[in-house]
Tab-separated table of C-alpha atoms and ligand atoms in Angstrom:
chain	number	residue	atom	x	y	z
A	9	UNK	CA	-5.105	-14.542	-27.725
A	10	UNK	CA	-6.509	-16.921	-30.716
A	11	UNK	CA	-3.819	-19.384	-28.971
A	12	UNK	CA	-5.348	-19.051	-25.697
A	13	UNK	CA	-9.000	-19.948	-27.445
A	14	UNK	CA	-7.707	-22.053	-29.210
A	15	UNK	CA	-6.538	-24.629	-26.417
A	16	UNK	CA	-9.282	-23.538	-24.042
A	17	UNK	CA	-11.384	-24.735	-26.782
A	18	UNK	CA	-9.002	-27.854	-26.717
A	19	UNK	CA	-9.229	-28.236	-23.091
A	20	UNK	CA	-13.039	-28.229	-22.773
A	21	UNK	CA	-12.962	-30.789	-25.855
A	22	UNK	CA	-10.849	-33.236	-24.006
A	23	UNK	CA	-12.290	-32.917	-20.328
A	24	UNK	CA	-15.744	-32.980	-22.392
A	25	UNK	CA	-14.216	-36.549	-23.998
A	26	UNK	CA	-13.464	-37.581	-20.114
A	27	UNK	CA	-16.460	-36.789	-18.775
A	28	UNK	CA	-17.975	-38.565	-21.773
A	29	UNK	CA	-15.530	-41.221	-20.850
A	30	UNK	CA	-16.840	-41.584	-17.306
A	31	UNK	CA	-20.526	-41.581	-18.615
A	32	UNK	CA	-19.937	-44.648	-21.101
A	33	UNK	CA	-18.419	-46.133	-18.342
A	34	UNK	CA	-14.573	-46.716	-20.420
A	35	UNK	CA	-12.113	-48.559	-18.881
A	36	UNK	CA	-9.594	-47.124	-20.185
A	37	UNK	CA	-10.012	-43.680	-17.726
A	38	UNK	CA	-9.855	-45.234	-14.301
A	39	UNK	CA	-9.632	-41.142	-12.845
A	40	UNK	CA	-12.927	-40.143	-14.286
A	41	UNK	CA	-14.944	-43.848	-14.291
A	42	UNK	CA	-13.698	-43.621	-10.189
A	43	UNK	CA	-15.980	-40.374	-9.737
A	44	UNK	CA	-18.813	-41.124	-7.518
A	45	UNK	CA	-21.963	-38.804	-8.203
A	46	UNK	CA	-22.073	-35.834	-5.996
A	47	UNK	CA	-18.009	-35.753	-5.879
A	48	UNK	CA	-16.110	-32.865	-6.640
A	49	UNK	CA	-12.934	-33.190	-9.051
A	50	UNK	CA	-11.609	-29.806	-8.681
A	51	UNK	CA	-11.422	-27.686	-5.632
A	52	UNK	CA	-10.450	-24.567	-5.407
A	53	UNK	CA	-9.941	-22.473	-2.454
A	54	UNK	CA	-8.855	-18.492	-2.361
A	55	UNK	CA	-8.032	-16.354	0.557
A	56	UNK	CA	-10.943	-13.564	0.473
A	57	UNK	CA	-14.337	-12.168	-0.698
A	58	UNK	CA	-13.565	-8.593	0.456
A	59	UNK	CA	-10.932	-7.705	-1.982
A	60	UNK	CA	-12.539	-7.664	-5.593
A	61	UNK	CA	-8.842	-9.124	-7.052
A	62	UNK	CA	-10.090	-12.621	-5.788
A	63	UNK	CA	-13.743	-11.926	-7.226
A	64	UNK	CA	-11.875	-11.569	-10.678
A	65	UNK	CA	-10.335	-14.951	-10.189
A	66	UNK	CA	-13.764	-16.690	-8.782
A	67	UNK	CA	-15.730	-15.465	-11.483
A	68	UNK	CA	-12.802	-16.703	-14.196
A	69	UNK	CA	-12.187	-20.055	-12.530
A	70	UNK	CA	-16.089	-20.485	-12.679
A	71	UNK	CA	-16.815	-19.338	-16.211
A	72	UNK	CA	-13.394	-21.845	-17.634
A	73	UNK	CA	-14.169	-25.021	-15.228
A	74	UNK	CA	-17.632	-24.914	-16.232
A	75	UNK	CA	-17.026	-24.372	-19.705
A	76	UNK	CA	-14.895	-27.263	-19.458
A	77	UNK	CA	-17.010	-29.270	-18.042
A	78	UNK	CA	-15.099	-29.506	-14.482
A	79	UNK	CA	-17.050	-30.193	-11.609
A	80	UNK	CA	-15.679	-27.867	-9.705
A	81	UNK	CA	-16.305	-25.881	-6.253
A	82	UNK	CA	-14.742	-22.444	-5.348
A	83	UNK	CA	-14.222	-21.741	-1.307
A	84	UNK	CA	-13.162	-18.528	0.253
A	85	UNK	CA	-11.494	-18.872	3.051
A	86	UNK	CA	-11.851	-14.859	4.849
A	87	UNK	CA	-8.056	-14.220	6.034
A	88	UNK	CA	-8.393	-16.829	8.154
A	89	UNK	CA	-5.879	-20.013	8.107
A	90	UNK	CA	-8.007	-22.087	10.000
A	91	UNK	CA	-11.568	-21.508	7.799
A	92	UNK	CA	-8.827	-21.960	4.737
A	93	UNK	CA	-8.042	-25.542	6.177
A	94	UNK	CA	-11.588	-26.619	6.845
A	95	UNK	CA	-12.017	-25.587	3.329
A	96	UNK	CA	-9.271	-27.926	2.577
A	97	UNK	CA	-10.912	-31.003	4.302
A	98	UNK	CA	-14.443	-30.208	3.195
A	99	UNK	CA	-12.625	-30.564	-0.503
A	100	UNK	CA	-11.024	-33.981	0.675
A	101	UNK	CA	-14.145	-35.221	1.640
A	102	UNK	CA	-15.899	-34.224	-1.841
A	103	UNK	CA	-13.460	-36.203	-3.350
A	104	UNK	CA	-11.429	-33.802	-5.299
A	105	UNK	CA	-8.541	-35.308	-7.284
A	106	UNK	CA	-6.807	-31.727	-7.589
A	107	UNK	CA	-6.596	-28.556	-5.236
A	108	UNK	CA	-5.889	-25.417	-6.558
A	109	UNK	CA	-5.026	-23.037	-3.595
A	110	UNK	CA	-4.161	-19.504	-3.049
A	111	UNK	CA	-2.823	-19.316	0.702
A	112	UNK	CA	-4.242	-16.879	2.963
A	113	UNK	CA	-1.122	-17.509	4.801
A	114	UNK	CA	1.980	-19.532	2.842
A	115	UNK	CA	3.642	-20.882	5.995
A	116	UNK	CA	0.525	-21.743	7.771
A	117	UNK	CA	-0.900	-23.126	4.567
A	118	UNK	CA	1.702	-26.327	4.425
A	119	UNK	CA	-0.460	-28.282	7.061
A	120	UNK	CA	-3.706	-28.034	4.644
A	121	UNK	CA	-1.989	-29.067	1.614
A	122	UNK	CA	-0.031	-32.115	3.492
A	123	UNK	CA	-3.471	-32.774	4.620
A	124	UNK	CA	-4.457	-32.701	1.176
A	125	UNK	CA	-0.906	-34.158	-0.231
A	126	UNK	CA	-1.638	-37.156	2.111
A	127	UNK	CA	-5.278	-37.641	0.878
A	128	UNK	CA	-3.594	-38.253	-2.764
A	129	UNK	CA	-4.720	-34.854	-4.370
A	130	UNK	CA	-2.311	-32.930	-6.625
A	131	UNK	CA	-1.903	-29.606	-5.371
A	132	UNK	CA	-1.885	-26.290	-7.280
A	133	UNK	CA	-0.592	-23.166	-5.666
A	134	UNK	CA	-2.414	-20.357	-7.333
A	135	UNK	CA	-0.503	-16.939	-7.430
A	136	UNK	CA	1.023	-17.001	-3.964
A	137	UNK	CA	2.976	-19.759	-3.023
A	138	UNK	CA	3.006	-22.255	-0.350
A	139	UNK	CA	5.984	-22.320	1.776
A	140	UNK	CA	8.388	-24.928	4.301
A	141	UNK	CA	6.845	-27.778	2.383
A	142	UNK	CA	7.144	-30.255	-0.574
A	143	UNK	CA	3.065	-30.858	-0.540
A	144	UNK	CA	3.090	-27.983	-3.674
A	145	UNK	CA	3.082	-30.055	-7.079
A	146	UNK	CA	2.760	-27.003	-9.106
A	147	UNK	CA	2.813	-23.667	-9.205
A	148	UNK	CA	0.844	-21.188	-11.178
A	149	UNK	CA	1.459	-17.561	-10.692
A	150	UNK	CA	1.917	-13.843	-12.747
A	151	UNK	CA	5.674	-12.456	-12.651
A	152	UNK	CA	5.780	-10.561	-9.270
A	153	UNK	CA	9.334	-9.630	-9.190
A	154	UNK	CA	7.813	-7.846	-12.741
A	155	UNK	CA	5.068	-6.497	-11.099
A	156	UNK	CA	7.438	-4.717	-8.087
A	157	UNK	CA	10.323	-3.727	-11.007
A	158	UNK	CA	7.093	-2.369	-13.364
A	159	UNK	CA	5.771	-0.216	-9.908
A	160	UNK	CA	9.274	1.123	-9.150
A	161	UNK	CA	10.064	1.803	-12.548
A	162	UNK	CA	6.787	3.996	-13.248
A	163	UNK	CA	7.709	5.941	-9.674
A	164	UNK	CA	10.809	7.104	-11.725
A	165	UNK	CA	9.740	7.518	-14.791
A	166	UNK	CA	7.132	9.827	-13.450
A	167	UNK	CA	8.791	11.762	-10.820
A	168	UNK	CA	9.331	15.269	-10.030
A	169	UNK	CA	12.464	17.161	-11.032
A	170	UNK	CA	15.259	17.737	-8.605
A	171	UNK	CA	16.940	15.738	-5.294
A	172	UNK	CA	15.424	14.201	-1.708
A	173	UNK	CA	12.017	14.050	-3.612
A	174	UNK	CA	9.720	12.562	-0.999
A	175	UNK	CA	9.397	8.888	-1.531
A	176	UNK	CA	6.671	6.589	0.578
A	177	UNK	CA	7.315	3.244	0.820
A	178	UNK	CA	4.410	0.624	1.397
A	179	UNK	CA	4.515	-3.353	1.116
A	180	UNK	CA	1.431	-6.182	0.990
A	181	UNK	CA	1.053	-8.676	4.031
A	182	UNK	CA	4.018	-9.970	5.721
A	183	UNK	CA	2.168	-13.755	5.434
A	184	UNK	CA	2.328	-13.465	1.826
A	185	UNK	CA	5.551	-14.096	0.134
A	186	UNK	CA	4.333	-12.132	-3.006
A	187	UNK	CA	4.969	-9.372	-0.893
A	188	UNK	CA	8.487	-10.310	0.011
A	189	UNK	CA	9.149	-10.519	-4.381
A	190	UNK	CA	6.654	-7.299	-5.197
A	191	UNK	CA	8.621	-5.076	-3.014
A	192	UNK	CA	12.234	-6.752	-3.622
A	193	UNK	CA	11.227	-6.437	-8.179
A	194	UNK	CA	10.985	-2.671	-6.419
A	195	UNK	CA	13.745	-2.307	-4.872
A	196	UNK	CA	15.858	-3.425	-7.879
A	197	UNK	CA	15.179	-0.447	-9.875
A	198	UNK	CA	14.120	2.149	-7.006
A	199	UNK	CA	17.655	1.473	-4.634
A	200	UNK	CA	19.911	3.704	-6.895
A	201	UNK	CA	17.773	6.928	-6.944
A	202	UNK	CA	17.616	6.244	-2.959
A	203	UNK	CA	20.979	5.991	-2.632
A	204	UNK	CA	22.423	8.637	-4.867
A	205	UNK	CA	19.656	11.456	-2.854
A	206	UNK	CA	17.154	11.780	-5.977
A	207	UNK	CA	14.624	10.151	-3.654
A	208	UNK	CA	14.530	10.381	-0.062
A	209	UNK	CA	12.294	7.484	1.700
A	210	UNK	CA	9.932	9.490	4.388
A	211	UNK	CA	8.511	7.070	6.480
A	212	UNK	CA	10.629	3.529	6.740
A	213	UNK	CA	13.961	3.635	9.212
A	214	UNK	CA	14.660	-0.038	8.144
A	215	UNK	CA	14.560	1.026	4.559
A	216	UNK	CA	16.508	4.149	5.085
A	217	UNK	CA	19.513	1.682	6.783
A	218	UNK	CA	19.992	-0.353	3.695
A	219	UNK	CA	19.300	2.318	1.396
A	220	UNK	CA	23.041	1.379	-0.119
A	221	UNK	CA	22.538	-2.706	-0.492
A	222	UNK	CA	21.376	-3.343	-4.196
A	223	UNK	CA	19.838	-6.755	-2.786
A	224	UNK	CA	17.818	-7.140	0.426
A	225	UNK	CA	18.131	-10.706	2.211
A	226	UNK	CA	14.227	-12.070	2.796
A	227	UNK	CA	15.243	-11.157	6.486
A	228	UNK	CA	15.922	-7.567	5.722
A	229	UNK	CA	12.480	-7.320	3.679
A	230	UNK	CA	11.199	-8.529	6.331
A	231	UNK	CA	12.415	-5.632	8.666
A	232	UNK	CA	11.176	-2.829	6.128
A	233	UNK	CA	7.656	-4.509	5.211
A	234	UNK	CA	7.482	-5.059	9.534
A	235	UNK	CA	7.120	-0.963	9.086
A	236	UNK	CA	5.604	-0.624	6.209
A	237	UNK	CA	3.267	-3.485	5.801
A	238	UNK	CA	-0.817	-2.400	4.793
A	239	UNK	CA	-1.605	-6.424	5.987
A	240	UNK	CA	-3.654	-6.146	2.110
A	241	UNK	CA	-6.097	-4.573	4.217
A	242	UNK	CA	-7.459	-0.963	3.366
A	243	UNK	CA	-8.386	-0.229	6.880
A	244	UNK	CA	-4.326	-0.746	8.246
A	245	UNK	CA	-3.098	1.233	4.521
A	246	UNK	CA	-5.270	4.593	5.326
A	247	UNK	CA	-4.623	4.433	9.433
A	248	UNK	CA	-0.385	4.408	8.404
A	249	UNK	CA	-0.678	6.766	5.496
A	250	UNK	CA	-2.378	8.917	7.989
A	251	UNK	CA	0.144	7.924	10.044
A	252	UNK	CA	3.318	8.869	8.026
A	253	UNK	CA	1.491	11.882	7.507
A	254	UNK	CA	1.278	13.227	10.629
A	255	UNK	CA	5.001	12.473	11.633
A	256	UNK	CA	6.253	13.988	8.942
A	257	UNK	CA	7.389	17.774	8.302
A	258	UNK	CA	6.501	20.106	5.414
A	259	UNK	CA	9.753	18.812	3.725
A	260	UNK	CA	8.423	15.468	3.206
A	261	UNK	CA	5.096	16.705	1.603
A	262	UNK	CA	4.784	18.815	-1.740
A	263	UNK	CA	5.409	16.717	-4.604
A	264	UNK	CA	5.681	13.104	-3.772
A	265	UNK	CA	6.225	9.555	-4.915
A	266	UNK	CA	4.109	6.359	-3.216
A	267	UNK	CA	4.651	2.904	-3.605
A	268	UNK	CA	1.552	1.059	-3.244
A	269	UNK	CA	1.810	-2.612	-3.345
A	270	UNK	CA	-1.984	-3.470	-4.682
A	271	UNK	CA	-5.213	-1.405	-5.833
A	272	UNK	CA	-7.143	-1.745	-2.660
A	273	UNK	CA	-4.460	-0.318	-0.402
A	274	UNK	CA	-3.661	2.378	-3.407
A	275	UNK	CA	-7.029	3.875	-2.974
A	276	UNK	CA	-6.777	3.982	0.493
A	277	UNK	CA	-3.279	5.748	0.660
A	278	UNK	CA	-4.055	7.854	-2.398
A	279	UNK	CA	-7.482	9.359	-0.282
A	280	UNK	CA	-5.343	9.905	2.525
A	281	UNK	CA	-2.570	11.920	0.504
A	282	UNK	CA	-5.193	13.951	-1.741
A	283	UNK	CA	-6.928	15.184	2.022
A	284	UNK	CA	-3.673	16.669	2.851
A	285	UNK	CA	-3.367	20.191	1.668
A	286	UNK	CA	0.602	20.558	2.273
A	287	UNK	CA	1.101	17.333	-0.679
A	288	UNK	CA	0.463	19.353	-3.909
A	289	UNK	CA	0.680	16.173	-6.459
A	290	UNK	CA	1.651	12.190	-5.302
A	291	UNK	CA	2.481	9.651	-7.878
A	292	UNK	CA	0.723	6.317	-6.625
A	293	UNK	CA	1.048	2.985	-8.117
A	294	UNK	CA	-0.978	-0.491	-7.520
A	295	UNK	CA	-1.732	-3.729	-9.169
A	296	UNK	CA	-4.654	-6.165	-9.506
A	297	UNK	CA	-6.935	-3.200	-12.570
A	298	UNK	CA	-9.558	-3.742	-10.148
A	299	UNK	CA	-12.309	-1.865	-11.208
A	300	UNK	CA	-12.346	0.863	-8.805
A	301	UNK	CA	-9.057	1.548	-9.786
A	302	UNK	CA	-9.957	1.588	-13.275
A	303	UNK	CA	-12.323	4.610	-12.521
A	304	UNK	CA	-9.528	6.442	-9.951
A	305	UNK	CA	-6.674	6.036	-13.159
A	306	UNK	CA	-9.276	7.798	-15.597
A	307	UNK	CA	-10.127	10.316	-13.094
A	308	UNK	CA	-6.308	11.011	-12.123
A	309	UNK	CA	-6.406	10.023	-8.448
A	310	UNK	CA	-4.242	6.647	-8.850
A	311	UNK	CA	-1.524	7.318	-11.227
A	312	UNK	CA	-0.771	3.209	-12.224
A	313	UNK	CA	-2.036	-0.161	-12.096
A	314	UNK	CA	-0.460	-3.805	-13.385
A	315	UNK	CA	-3.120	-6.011	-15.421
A	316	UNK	CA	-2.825	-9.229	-13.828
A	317	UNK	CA	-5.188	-11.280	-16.693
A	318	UNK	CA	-7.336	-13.835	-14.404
A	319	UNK	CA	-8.416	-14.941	-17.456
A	320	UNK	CA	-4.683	-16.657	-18.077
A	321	UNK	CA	-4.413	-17.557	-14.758
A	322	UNK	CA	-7.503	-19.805	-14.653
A	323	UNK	CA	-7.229	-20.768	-17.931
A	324	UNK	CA	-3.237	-21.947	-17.400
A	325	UNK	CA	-4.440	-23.681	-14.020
A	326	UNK	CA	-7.491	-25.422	-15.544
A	327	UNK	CA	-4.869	-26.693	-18.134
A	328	UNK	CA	-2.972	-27.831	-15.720
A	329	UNK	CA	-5.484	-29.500	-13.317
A	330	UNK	CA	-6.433	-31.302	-16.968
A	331	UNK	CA	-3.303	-32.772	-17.721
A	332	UNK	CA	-3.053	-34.239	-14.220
A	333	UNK	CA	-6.461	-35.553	-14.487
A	334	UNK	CA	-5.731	-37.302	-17.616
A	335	UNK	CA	-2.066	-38.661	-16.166
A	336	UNK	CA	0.056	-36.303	-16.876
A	337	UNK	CA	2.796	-34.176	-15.773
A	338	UNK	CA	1.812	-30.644	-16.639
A	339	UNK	CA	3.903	-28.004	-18.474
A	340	UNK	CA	5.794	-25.546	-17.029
A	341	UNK	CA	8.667	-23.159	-18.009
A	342	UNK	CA	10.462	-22.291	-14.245
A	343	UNK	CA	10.896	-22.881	-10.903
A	344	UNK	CA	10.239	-21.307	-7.683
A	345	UNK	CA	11.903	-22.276	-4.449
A	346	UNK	CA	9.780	-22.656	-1.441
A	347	UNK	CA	12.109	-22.732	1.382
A	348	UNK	CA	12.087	-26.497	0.724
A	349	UNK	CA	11.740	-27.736	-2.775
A	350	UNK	CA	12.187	-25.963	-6.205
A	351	UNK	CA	8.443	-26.137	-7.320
A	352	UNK	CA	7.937	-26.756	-11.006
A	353	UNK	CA	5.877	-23.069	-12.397
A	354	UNK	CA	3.998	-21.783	-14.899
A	355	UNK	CA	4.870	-18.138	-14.894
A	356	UNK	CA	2.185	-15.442	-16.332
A	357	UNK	CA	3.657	-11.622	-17.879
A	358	UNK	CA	1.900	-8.815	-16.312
A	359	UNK	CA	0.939	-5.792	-18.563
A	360	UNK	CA	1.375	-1.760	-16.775
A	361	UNK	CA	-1.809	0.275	-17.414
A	362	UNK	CA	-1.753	3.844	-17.293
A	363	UNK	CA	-4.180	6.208	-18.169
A	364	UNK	CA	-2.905	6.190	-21.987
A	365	UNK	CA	-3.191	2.318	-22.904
A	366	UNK	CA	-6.509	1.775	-20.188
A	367	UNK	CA	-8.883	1.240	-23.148
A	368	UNK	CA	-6.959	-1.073	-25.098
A	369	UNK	CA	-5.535	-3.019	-22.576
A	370	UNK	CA	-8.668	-3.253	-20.163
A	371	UNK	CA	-11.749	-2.398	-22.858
A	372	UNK	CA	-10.114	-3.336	-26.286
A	373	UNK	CA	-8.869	-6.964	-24.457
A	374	UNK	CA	-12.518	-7.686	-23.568
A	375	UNK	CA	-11.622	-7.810	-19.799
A	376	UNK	CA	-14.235	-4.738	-18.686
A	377	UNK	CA	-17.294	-3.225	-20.804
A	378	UNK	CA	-16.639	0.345	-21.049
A	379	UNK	CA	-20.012	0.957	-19.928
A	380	UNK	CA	-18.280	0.166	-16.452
A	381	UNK	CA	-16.681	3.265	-15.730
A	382	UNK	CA	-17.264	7.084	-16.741
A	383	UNK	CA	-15.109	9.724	-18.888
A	384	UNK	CA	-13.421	7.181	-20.680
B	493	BGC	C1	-1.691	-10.900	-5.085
B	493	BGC	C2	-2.159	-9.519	-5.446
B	493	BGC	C3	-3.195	-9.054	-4.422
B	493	BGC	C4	-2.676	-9.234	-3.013
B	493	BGC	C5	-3.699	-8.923	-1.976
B	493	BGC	C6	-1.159	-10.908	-3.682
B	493	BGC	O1	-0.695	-12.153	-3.327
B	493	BGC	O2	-0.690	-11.326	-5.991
B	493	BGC	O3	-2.703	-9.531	-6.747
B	493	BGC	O4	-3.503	-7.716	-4.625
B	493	BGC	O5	-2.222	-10.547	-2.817
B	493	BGC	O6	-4.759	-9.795	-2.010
C-alpha cells in the first residue's frame, strides 16, 4: 500500500513537473507545450452509469487524474456501441493524446479505437479487452480467470454434504470477453465435482454435454453462456432465475449452489432463490464488493464477493497513460491475446471477501466507511 502512495505521489509529482513544463513554455516537452487550452489529454470512456462497479471506477479515475494534475474527461457510454463511439470522436476532437476504454462491446469496440488508433492516440483497454484488432496499445485489467477459479472454488468449499447437489450455472454478457475467462477460471476448478456426480448442473443442457472436458474451446463457452448469459443486466438475471426455477422439480431445489458472475446479477438471482420456499439454503457468489453487496454478505443473503480495488486499477492506468505522455513505453508484466495481437498487460490480483475478512478487507483498506452499511 505505502508503495502504491508512494508512486502515486511520484506520478502526480512528475505530471505536476509537465504541466509545469507546458506552463513555462519548455522545449524540451513537445507533448505537453502542444496542448492547446480547452484540450483534453486523457479520455476516458466506460460502458455504464447503471451498474455502481463503473461508478467505483469514475469516481477513482477522477479523484487520481485530478490529483495528478491530468486534464482529464470521463464518458459513459449506456450499453450502447454506437453512444461508446461518439464518445470516442468527441475525445478525438478534445485532443486527447491517450484513451483509456472499457468496451461496452469488445468486437464492436475495434472500429472506435482504430478511429482513435488512426487519430495518433495511445489506447488503453481498461478491464475488458478489445478484440479482432491491433488498435489496443495496452492493457490494464484484474485477474479474471482468478476471479472465475476464486467463485468456483468458494461454491465447493461451501457446499452441502452428499452427491447431485443442485448446482446453477450463470455467466456475464456474451459481448464481453471477461465473461468468456470468469466462467472458463470456473470451470477449471468446478468441472471435476460435475463430472464425478457431487454437483449436478440444473439449468444449462450445453453445460451438462461437456460436463467431462476439463477445458472448454471459446466456442463451447459460448454455447453454455448462449443459455446462461444475465447480459450484466439485473432485469434478464431475475426473469432466468425465475426461469430455471419454474422448470425445475423439487430435486433440483433444497440445498443449492449458484454461480453468479457479478454483484448486480447476484442480488437479483439470490432474491429470486430466497422467494422460493422449496430452496431451503443457496450458496451465491459475485464480484465487483459493490456496496449493496456489502450489506447482502453481512446480512447473509449473498454468500461471496471478489474485491476488485478500483483504486489499483486507476492508479496502474494513470501510470501508464503518464509514461506514454512523457515518451515512454509503459510497464507491464503479461500478455493477453486479442484474437489478433498479444497485447502487452498490466495484470491486477483480486482479493475473495466473505463475511469473515469484510471489515478488513473493505473497512480496514479504507475502500468503504463503515458508517455505510449496518450490523457490521
Ligand atoms: C467486469 C465486472 C463487471 C461486469 C459487468 C466485467 O467486464 O470485469 O467487474 O461486474 O463487467 O459490468
Amino acid at each position: 500500500m505505502k508503495k502504491r502512495v508512494l508512486s502515486m505521489v511520484l506520478a502526480a509529482a512528475l505530471v505536476l513537473g509537465l504541466l509545469a513544463g507546458c506552463a513555462s513554455g519548455k522545449k524540451d516537452d513537445k507533448k505537453t507545450e502542444d496542448k492547446k487550452d480547452g484540450e483534453i489529454q486523457v479520455g476516458i470512456v466506460l460502458p455504464t452509469k447503471d451498474e455502481p462497479r463503473w461508478l467505483q471506477d469514475q469516481a477513482q479515475f477522477e479523484r487520481v487524474l485530478g490529483e495528478a494534475g491530468f486534464t482529464n474527461q470521463v464518458l459513459f457510454s449506456q450499453g450502447s456501441s454506437a453512444t461508446e463511439k461518439t464518445n470516442v470522436e468527441t475525445l478525438i476532437s478534445q485532443g486527447i493524446k491517450v484513451l483509456i476504454i472499457c468496451a461496452q462491446d469488445g468486437a464492436a469496440a475495434a472500429a472506435a479505437v482504430e478511429e482513435a488508433k488512426n487519430a495518433g492516440v495511445t489506447v488503453i483497454a481498461y478491464d475488458r479487452l478489445i478484440t479482432g484488432t491491433d488498435a489496443v496499445d495496452y492493457y490494464v485489467t484484474f485477474n479474471s480467470f482468478a476471479v472465475g477459479q476464486a467463485q468456483g472454488q468458494y461454491l465447493i468449499d461451501n457446499a452441502p454434504e452428499g452427491k447431485d447437489v443442485p448446482l446453477y450455472l450463470y455467466a456475464g454478457a456474451a459481448t464481453d470477453n471477461n465473461a468468456f475467462i470468469f466462467f472458463e477460471g470456473a470451470w477449471s476448478v468446478l468441472q471435476p465435482k460435475i463430472a464425478d456426480g457431487t454437483f449436478k448442473i440444473e439449468n444449462s443442457s450445453e453445460a451438462e454435454a461437456l460436463k467431462d472436458k476439463t477445458e472448454l474451446s471459446r466456442d463451447e463457452i459460448a454455447k453454455i453462456i448462449g443459455q446462461v448469459t444475465t447480459d450484466w443486466d439485473f432485469n434478464v438475471a431475475k426473469s432466468k432465475a425465475e426461469a430455471n426455477l419454474t422448470s425445475v422439480d423439487g430435486n433440483a431445489k433444497g440445498d443449492v449452489l449458484v454461480l453468479a458472475p457479478n454483484d448486480g446479477t447476484a442480488r437479483s438471482i439470490a432474491d429470486v432463490f430466497a422467494a422460493d420456499k422449496e430452496i431451503k439454503s443457496y450458496v451465491i457468489t459475485g464480484q465487483d464488493s459493490e456496496k449493496a453487496s456489502v450489506q447482502y454478505i453481512i446480512d447473509g443473503k449473498q454468500s461471496m464477493t471478489v474485491f476488485k480495488d478500483t483504486r489499483t486499477l486507476a492508479a496502474d492506468s494513470v501510470d501508464m497513460a503518464l509514461s506514454i505522455l512523457k515518451g515512454d513505453t509503459p510497464a507491464t508484466d503479461t500478455t493477453y491475446n486479442n484474437e489478433k495481437i498479444d497485447v502487452p498487460a498490466k495484470e491486477t490480483p483480486i482479493i475473495v471477501v466473505t463475511k469473515d475478512n469484510v471489515k478488513k478487507a473493505l473497512i480496514d483498506s479504507g475502500y468503504y466507511k463503515e458508517s455505510e452499511f449496518t450490523g457490521l
